[in-house]
PDB file of C-alpha atoms and ligand atoms in Angstrom:
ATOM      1  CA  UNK J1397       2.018 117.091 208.571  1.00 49.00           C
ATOM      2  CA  UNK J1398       5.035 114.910 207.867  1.00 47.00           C
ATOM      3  CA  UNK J1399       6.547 116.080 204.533  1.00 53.00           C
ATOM      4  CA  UNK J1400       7.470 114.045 201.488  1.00 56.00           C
ATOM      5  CA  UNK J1401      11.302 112.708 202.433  1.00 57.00           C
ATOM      6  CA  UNK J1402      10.059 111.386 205.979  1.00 67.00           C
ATOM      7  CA  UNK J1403       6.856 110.498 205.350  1.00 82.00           C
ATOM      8  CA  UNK J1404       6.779 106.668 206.025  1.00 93.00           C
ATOM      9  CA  UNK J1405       4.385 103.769 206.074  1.00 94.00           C
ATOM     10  CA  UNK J1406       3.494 103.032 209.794  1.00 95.00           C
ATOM     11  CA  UNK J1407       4.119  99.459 209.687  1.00 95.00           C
ATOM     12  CA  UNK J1408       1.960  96.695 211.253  1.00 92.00           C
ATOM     13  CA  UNK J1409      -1.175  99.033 211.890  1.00 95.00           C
ATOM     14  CA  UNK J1410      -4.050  98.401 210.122  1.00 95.00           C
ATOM     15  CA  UNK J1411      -6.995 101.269 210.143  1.00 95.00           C
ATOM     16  CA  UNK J1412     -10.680 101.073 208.843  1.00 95.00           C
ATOM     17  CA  UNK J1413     -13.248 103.375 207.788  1.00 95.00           C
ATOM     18  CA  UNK J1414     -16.970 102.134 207.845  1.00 95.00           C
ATOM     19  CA  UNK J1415     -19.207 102.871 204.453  1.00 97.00           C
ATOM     20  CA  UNK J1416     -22.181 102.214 202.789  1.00 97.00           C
ATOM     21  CA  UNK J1417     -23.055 101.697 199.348  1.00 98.00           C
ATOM     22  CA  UNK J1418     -25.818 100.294 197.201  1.00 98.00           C
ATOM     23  CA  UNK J1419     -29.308 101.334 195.152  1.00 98.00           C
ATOM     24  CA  UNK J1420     -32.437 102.634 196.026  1.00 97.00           C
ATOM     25  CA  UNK J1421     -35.016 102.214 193.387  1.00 97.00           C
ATOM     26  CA  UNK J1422     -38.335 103.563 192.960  1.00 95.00           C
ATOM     27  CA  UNK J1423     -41.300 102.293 190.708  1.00 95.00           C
ATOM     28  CA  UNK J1424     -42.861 105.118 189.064  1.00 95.00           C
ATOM     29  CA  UNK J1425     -45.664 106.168 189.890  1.00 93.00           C
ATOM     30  CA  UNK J1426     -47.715 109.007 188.478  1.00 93.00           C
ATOM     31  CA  UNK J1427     -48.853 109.965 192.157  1.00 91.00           C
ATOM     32  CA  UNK J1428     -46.003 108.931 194.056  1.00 90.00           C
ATOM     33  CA  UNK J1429     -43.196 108.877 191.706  1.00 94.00           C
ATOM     34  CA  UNK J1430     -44.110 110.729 188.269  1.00 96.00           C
ATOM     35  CA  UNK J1431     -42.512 110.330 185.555  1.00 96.00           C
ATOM     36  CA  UNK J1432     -40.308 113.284 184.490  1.00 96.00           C
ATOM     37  CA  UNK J1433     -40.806 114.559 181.080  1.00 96.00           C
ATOM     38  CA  UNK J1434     -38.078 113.161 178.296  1.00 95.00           C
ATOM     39  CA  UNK J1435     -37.552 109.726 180.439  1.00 97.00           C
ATOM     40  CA  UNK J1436     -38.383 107.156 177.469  1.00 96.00           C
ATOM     41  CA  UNK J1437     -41.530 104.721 177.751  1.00 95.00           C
ATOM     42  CA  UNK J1438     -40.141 101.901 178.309  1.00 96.00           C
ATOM     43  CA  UNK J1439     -38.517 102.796 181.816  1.00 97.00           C
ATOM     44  CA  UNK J1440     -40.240 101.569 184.613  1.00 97.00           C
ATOM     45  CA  UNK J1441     -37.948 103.442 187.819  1.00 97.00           C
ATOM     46  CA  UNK J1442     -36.215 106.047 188.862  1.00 97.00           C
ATOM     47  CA  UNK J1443     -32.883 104.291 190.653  1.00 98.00           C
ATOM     48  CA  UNK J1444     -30.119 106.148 192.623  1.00 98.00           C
ATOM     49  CA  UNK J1445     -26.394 104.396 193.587  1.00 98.00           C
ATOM     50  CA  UNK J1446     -24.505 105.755 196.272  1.00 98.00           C
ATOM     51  CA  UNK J1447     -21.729 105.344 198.388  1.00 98.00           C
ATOM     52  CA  UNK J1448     -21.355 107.478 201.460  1.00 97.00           C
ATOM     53  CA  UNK J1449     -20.528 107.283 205.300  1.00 94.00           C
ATOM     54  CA  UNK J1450     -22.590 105.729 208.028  1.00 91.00           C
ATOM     55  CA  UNK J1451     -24.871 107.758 209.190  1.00 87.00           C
ATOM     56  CA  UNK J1452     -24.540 109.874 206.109  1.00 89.00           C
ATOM     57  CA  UNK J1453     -21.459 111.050 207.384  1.00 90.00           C
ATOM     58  CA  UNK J1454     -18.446 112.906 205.487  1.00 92.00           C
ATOM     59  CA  UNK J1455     -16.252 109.847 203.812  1.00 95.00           C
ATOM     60  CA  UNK J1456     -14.606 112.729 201.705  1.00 96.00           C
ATOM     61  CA  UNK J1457     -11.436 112.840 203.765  1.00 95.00           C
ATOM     62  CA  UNK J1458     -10.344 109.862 202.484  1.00 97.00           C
ATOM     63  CA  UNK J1459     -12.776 109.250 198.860  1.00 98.00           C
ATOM     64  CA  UNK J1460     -11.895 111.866 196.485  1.00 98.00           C
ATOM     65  CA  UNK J1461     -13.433 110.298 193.610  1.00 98.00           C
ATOM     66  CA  UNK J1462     -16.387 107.267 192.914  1.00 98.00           C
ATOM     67  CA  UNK J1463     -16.485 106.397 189.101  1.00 98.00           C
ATOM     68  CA  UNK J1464     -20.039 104.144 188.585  1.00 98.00           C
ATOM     69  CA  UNK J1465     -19.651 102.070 185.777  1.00 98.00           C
ATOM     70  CA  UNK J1466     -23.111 101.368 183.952  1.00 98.00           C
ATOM     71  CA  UNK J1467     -24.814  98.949 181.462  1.00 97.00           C
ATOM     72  CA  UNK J1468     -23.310  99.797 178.687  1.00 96.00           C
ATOM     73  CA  UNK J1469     -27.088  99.979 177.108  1.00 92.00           C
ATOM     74  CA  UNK J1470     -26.801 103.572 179.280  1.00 94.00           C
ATOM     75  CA  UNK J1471     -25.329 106.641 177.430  1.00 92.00           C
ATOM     76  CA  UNK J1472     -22.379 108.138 178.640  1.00 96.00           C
ATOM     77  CA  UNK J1473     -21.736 105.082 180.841  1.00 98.00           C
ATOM     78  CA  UNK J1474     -18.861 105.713 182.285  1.00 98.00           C
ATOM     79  CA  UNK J1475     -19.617 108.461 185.035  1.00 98.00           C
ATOM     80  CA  UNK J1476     -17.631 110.243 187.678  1.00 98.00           C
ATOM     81  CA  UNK J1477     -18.540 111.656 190.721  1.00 98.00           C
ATOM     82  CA  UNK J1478     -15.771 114.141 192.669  1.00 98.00           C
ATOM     83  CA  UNK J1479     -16.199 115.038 196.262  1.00 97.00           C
ATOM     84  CA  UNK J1480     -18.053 117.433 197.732  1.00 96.00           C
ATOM     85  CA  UNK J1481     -17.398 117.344 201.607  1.00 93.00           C
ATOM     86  CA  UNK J1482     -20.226 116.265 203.573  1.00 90.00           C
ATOM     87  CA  UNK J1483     -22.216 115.062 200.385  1.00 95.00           C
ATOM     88  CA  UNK J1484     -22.649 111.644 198.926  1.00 97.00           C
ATOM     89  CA  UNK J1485     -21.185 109.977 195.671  1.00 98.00           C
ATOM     90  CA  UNK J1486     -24.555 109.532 194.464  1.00 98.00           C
ATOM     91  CA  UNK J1487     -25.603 109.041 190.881  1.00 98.00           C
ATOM     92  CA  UNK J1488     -29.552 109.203 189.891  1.00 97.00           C
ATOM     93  CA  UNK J1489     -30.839 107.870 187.122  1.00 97.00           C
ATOM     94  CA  UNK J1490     -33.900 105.637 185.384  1.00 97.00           C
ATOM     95  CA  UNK J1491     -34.019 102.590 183.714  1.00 97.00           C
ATOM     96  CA  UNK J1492     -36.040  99.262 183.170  1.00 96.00           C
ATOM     97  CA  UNK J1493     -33.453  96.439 184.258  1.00 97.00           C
ATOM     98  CA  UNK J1494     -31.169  95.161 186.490  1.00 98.00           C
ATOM     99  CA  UNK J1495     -28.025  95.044 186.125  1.00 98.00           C
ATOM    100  CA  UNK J1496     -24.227  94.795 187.755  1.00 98.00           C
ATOM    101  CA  UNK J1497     -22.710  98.090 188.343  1.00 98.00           C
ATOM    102  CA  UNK J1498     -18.947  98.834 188.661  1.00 98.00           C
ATOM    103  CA  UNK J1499     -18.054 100.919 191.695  1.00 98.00           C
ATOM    104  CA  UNK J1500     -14.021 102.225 191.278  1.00 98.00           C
ATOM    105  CA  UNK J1501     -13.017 104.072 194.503  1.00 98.00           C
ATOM    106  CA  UNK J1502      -9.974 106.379 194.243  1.00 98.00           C
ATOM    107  CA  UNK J1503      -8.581 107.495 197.459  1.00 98.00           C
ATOM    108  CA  UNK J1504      -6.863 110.660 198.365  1.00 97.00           C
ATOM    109  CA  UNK J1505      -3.933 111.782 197.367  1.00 95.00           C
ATOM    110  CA  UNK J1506      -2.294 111.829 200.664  1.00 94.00           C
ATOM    111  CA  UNK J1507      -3.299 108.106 200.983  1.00 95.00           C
ATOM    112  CA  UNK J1508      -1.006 106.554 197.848  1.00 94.00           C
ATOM    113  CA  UNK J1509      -3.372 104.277 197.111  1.00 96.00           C
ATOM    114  CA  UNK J1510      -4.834 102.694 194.252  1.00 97.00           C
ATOM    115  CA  UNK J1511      -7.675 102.587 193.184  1.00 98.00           C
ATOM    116  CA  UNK J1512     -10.169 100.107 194.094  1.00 97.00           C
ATOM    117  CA  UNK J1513     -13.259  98.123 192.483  1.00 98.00           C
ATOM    118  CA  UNK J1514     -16.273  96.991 194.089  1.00 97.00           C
ATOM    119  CA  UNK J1515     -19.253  95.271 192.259  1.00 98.00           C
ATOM    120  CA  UNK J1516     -22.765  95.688 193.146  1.00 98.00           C
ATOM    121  CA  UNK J1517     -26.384  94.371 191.486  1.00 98.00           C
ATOM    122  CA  UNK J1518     -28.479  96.864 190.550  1.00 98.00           C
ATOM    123  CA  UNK J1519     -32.020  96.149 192.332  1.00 97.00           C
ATOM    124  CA  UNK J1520     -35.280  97.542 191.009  1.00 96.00           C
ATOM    125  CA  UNK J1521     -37.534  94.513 192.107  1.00 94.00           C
ATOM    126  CA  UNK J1522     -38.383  93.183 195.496  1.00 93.00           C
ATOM    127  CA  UNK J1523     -35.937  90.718 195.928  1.00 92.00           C
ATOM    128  CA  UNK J1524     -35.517  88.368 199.552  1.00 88.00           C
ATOM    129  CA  UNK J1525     -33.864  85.177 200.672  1.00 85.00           C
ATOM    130  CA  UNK J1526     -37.894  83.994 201.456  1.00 87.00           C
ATOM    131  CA  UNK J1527     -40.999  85.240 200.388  1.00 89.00           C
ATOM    132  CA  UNK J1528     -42.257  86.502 203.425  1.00 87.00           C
ATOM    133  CA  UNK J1529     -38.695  88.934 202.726  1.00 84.00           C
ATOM    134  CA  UNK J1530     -40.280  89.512 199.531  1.00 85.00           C
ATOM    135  CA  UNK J1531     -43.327  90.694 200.648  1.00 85.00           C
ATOM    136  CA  UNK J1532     -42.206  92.837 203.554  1.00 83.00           C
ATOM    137  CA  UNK J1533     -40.336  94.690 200.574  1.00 82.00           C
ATOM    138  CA  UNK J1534     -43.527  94.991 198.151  1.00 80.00           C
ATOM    139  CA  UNK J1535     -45.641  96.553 201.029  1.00 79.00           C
ATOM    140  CA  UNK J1536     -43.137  98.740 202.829  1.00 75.00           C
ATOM    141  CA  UNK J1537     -42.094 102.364 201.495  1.00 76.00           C
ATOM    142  CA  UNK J1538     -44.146 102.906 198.684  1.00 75.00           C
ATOM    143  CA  UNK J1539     -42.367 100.127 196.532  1.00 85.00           C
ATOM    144  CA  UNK J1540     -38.889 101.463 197.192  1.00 93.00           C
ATOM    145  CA  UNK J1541     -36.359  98.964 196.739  1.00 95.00           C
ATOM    146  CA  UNK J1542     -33.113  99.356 198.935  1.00 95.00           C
ATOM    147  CA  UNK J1543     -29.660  97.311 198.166  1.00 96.00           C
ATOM    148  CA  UNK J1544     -27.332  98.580 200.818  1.00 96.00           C
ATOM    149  CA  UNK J1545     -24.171  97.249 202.038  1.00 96.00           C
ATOM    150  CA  UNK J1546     -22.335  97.944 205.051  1.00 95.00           C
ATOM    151  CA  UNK J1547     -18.327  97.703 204.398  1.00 96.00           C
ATOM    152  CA  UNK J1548     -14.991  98.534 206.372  1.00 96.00           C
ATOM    153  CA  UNK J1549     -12.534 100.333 204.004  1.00 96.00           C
ATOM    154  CA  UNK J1550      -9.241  98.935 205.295  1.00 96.00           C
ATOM    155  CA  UNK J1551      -5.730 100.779 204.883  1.00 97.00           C
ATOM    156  CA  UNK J1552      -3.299  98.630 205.828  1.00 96.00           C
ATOM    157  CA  UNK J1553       0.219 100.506 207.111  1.00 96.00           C
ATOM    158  CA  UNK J1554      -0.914 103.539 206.049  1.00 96.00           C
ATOM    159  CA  UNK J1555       1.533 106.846 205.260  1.00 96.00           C
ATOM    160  CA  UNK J1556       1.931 108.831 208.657  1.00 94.00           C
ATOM    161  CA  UNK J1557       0.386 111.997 206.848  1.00 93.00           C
ATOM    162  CA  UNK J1558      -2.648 110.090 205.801  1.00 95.00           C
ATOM    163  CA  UNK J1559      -2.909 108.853 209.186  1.00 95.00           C
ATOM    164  CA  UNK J1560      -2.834 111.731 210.694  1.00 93.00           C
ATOM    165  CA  UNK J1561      -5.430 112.877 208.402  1.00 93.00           C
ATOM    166  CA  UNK J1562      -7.887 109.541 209.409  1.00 93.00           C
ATOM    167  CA  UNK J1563      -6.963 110.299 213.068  1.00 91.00           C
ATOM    168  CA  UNK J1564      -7.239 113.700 213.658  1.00 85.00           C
ATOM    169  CA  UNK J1565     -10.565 116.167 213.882  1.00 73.00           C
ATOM    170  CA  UNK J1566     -13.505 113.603 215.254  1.00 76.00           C
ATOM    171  CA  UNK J1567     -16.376 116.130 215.168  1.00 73.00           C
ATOM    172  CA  UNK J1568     -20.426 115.838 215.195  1.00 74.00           C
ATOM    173  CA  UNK J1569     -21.764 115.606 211.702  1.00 70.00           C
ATOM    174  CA  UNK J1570     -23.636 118.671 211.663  1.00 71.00           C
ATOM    175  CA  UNK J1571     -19.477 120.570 212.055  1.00 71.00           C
ATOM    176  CA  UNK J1572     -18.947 119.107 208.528  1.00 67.00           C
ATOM    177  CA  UNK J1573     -18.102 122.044 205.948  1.00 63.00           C
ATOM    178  CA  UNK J1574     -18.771 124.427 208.707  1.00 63.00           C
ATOM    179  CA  UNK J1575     -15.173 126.042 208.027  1.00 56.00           C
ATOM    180  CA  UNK J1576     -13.776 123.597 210.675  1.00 52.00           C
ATOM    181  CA  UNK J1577     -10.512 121.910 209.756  1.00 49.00           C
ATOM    182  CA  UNK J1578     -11.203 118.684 211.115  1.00 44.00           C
ATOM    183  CA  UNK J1579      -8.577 116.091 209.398  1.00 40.00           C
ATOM    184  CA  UNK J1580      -6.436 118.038 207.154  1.00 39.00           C
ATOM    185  CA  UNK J1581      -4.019 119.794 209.732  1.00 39.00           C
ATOM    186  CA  UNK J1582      -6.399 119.027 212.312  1.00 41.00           C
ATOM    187  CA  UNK J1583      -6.232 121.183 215.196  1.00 43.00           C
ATOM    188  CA  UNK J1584      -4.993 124.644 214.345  1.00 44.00           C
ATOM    189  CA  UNK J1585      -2.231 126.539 216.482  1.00 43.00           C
ATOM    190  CA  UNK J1586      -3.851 127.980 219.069  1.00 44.00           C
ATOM    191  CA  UNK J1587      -7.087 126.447 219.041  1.00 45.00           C
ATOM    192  CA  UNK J1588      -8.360 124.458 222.089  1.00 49.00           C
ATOM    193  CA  UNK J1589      -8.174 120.980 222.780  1.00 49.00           C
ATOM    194  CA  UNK J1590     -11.882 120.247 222.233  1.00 55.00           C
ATOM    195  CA  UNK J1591     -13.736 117.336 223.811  1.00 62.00           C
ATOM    196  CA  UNK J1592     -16.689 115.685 221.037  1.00 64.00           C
ATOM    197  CA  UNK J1593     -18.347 113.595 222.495  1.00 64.00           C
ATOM    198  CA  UNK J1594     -20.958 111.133 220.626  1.00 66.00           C
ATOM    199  CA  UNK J1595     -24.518 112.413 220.249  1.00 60.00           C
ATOM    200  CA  UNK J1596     -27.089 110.040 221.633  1.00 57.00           C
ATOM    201  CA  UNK J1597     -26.563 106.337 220.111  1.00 64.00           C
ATOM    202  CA  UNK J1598     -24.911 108.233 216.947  1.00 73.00           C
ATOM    203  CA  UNK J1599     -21.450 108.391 215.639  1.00 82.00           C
ATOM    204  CA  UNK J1600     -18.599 111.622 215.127  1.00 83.00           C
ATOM    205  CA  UNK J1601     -17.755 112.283 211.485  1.00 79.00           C
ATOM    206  CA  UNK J1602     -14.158 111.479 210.426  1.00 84.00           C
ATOM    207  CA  UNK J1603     -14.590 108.643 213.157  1.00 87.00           C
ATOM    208  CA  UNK J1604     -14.850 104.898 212.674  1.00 87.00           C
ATOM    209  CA  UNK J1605     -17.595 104.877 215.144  1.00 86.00           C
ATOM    210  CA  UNK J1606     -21.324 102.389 214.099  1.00 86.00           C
ATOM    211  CA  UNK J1607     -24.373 103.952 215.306  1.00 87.00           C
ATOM    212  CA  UNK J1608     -25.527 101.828 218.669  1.00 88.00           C
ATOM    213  CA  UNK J1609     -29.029 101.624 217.908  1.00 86.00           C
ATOM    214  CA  UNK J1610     -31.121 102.073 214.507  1.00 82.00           C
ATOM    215  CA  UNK J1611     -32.681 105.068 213.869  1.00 77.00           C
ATOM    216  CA  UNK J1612     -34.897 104.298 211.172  1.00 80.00           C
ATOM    217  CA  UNK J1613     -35.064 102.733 207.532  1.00 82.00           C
ATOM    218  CA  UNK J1614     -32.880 105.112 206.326  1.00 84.00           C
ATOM    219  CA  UNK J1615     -29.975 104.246 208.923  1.00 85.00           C
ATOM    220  CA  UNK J1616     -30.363 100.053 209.187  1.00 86.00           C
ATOM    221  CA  UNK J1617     -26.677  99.835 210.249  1.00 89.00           C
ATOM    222  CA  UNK J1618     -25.898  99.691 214.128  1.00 91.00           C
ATOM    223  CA  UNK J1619     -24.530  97.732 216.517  1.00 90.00           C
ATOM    224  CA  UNK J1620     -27.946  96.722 217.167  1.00 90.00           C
ATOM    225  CA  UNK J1621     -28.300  94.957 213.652  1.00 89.00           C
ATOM    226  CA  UNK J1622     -25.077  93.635 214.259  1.00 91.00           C
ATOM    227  CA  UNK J1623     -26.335  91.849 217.429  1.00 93.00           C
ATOM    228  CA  UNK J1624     -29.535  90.562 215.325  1.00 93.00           C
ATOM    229  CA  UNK J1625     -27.355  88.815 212.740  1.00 93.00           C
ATOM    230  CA  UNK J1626     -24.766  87.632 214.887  1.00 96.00           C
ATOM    231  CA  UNK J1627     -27.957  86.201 216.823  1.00 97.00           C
ATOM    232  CA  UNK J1628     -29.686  84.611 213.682  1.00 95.00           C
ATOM    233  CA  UNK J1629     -25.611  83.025 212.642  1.00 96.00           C
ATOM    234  CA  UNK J1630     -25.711  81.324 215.866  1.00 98.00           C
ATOM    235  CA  UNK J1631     -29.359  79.810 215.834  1.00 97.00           C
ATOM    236  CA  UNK J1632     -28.294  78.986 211.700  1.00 97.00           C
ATOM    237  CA  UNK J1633     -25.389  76.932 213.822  1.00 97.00           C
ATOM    238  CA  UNK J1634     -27.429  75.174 216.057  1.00 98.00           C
ATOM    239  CA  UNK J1635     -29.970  74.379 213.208  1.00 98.00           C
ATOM    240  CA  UNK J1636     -26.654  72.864 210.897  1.00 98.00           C
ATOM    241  CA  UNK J1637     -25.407  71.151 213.947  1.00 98.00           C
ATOM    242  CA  UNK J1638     -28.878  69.453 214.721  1.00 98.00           C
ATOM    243  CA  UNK J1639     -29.173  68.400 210.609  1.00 98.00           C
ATOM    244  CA  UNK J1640     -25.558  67.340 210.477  1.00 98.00           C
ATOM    245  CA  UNK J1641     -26.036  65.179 213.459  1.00 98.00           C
ATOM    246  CA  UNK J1642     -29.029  63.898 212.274  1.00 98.00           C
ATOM    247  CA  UNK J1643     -27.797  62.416 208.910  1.00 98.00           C
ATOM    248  CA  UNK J1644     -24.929  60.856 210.774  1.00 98.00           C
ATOM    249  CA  UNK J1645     -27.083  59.206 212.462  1.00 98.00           C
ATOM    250  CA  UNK J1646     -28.753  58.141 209.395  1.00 98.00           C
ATOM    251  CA  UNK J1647     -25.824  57.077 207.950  1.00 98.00           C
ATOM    252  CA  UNK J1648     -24.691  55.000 210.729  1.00 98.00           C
ATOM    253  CA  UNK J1649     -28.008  53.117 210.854  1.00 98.00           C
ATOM    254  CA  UNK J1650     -27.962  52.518 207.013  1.00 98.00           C
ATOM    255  CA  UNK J1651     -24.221  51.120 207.228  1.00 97.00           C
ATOM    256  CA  UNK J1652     -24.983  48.866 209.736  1.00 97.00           C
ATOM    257  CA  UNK J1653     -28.189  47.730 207.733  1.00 97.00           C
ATOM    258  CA  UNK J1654     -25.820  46.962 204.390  1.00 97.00           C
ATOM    259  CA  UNK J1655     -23.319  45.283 206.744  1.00 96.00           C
ATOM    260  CA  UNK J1656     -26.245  43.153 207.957  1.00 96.00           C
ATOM    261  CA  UNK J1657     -27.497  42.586 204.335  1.00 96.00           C
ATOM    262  CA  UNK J1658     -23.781  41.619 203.329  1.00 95.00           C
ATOM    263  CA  UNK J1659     -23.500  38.915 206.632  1.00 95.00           C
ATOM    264  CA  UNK J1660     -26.490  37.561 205.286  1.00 93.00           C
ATOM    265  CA  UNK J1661     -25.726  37.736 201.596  1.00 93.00           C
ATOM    266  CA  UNK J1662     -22.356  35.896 202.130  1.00 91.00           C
ATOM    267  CA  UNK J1663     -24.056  32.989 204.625  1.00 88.00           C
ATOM    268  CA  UNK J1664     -26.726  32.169 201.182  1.00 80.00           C
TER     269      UNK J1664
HETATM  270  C1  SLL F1390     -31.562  92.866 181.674  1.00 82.06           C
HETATM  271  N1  SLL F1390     -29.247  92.232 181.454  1.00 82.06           N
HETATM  272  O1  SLL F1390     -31.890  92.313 180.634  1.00 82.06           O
HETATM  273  C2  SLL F1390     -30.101  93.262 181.850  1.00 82.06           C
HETATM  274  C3  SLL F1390     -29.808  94.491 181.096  1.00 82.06           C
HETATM  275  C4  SLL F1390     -30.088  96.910 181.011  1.00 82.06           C
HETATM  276  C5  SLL F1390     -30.787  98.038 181.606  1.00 82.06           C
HETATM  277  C6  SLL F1390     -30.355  95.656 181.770  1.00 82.06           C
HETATM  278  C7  SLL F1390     -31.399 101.222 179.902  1.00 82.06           C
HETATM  279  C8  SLL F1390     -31.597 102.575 180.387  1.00 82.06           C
HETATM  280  C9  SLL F1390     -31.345 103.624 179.355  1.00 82.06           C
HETATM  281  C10 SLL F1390     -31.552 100.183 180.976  1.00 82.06           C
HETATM  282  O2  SLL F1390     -32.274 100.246 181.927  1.00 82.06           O
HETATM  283  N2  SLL F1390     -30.753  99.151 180.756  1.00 82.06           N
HETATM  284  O3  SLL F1390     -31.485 103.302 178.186  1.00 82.06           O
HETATM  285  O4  SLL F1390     -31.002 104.710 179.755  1.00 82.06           O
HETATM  286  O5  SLL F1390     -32.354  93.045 182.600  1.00 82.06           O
END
């Protein structure tokens, strides 16, 4: 690693790390979601918010700290999560309504960044742009309630040691906290050059790799989702193009009709 007096910004590169974050809320239930003892009467769910890697993969190489700010109706609710490789920043708790939460990233310290905010509504009712959306939420998963967000953490000319930290030990997830160095050093002296190789349609940890394919509701993001919204964009497009034309059309004919009116207006 590159110490203090020549470490540099590498300039013009831009790098990205893919995460999730977002809520998962549950109704309770007293079969499928009891209540636990002490949770007051008046909440209505049990609600988790995360943020973590694709695929559940490691983010902690380059997240060393998620603070979740809360309603303030909350107590204590100001909360801090620190790393723990290979886990989630995940905060559980219950509640009765919705809400904006406050998402503060804080980067390494290898990275010299600041800290960042993101802002994300809490959901705990089936929500959708139609109803059908709405519906396909009520009946799937026991009444589970997922807002998730797929986002590309971008460091732009990043410091050559934190580079070499985002660049260096691509491994399978299940290597994570194994005692593998991975990032941090990377490859130790001695060790051999090691070929990983991505598992079937998955992704390597400390990578900036997207799943190809979904593999379930609990991994939506892929390149295959990607595909199926880039897919309903364009047939958005043709549907704007078509309406746009339309009223043009429209337009024209009721311009020429006032035109007429005016000819005839003027000859009177
Ligand atoms: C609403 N504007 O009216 C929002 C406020 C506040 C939610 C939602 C309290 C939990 C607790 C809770 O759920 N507050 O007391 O621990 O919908």
């Amino acid at each position: 690693m590159a110490d203090k007096k020549t470490n540099k910004r590498i300039k013009s590169l831009s790098i990205y790390r893919p995460f999730i974050y977002g809520t998962t809320a549950r109704p309770f239930d007293p079969i499928s979601n009891p209540k636990p003892p002490g949770v007051p009467d008046d909440h209505t769910h049990s609600w988790e918010v995360f943020v973590k890697g694709v695929d559940d993969t490691d983010i902690t190489y380059w997240l060393r700290r998620v603070q979740f700010k809360l309603h303030e109706s909350i107590p204590n609710h100001v909360r801090v999560i620190d790393a723990v490789p290979g886990k989630p920043f995940s905060l559980k708790e219950t509640g009765w309504g919705e809400f904006e939460i406050t998402i503060r990233l804080y980067y390494v310290t290898e990275s010299n960044e600041k800290p960042q905010t993101l802002y994300h509504h809490l959901r705990l009712h089936p929500y959708g742009r139609t109803e059908e959306e709405k519906d396909k939420m009520k009946k799937g998963d026991g009444g589970v309630v997922k807002s998730w967000n797929y986002d590309e953490q971008i460091f732009n000319e990043p410091y050559e040691s934190f580079y070499e930290i985002l660049t260096t030990g691509a491994m399978p997830p299940s290597m994570v906290g194994s005692g593998q160095k991975g990032g941090k050093g990377g490859k130790q002296k001695g060790e051999k050059e090691q070929k990983v190789e991505r598992s079937e349609g998955g992704v390597l940890a400390r990578s900036a790799m997207i799943p190809l394919t979904n593999r379930g509701p609990d991994f939506p993001f892929s390149r295959e989702t990607e595909q199926c919204e880039i897919e309903k964009l364009k047939k958005a497009l043709v549907k704007v193009e078509e309406m746009t034309r339309k009223t043009k059309e429209e337009m024209e004919k009721k311009e020429k009709r006032l035109k007429e009116l005016k000819a005839e207006g003027a000859k009177a």
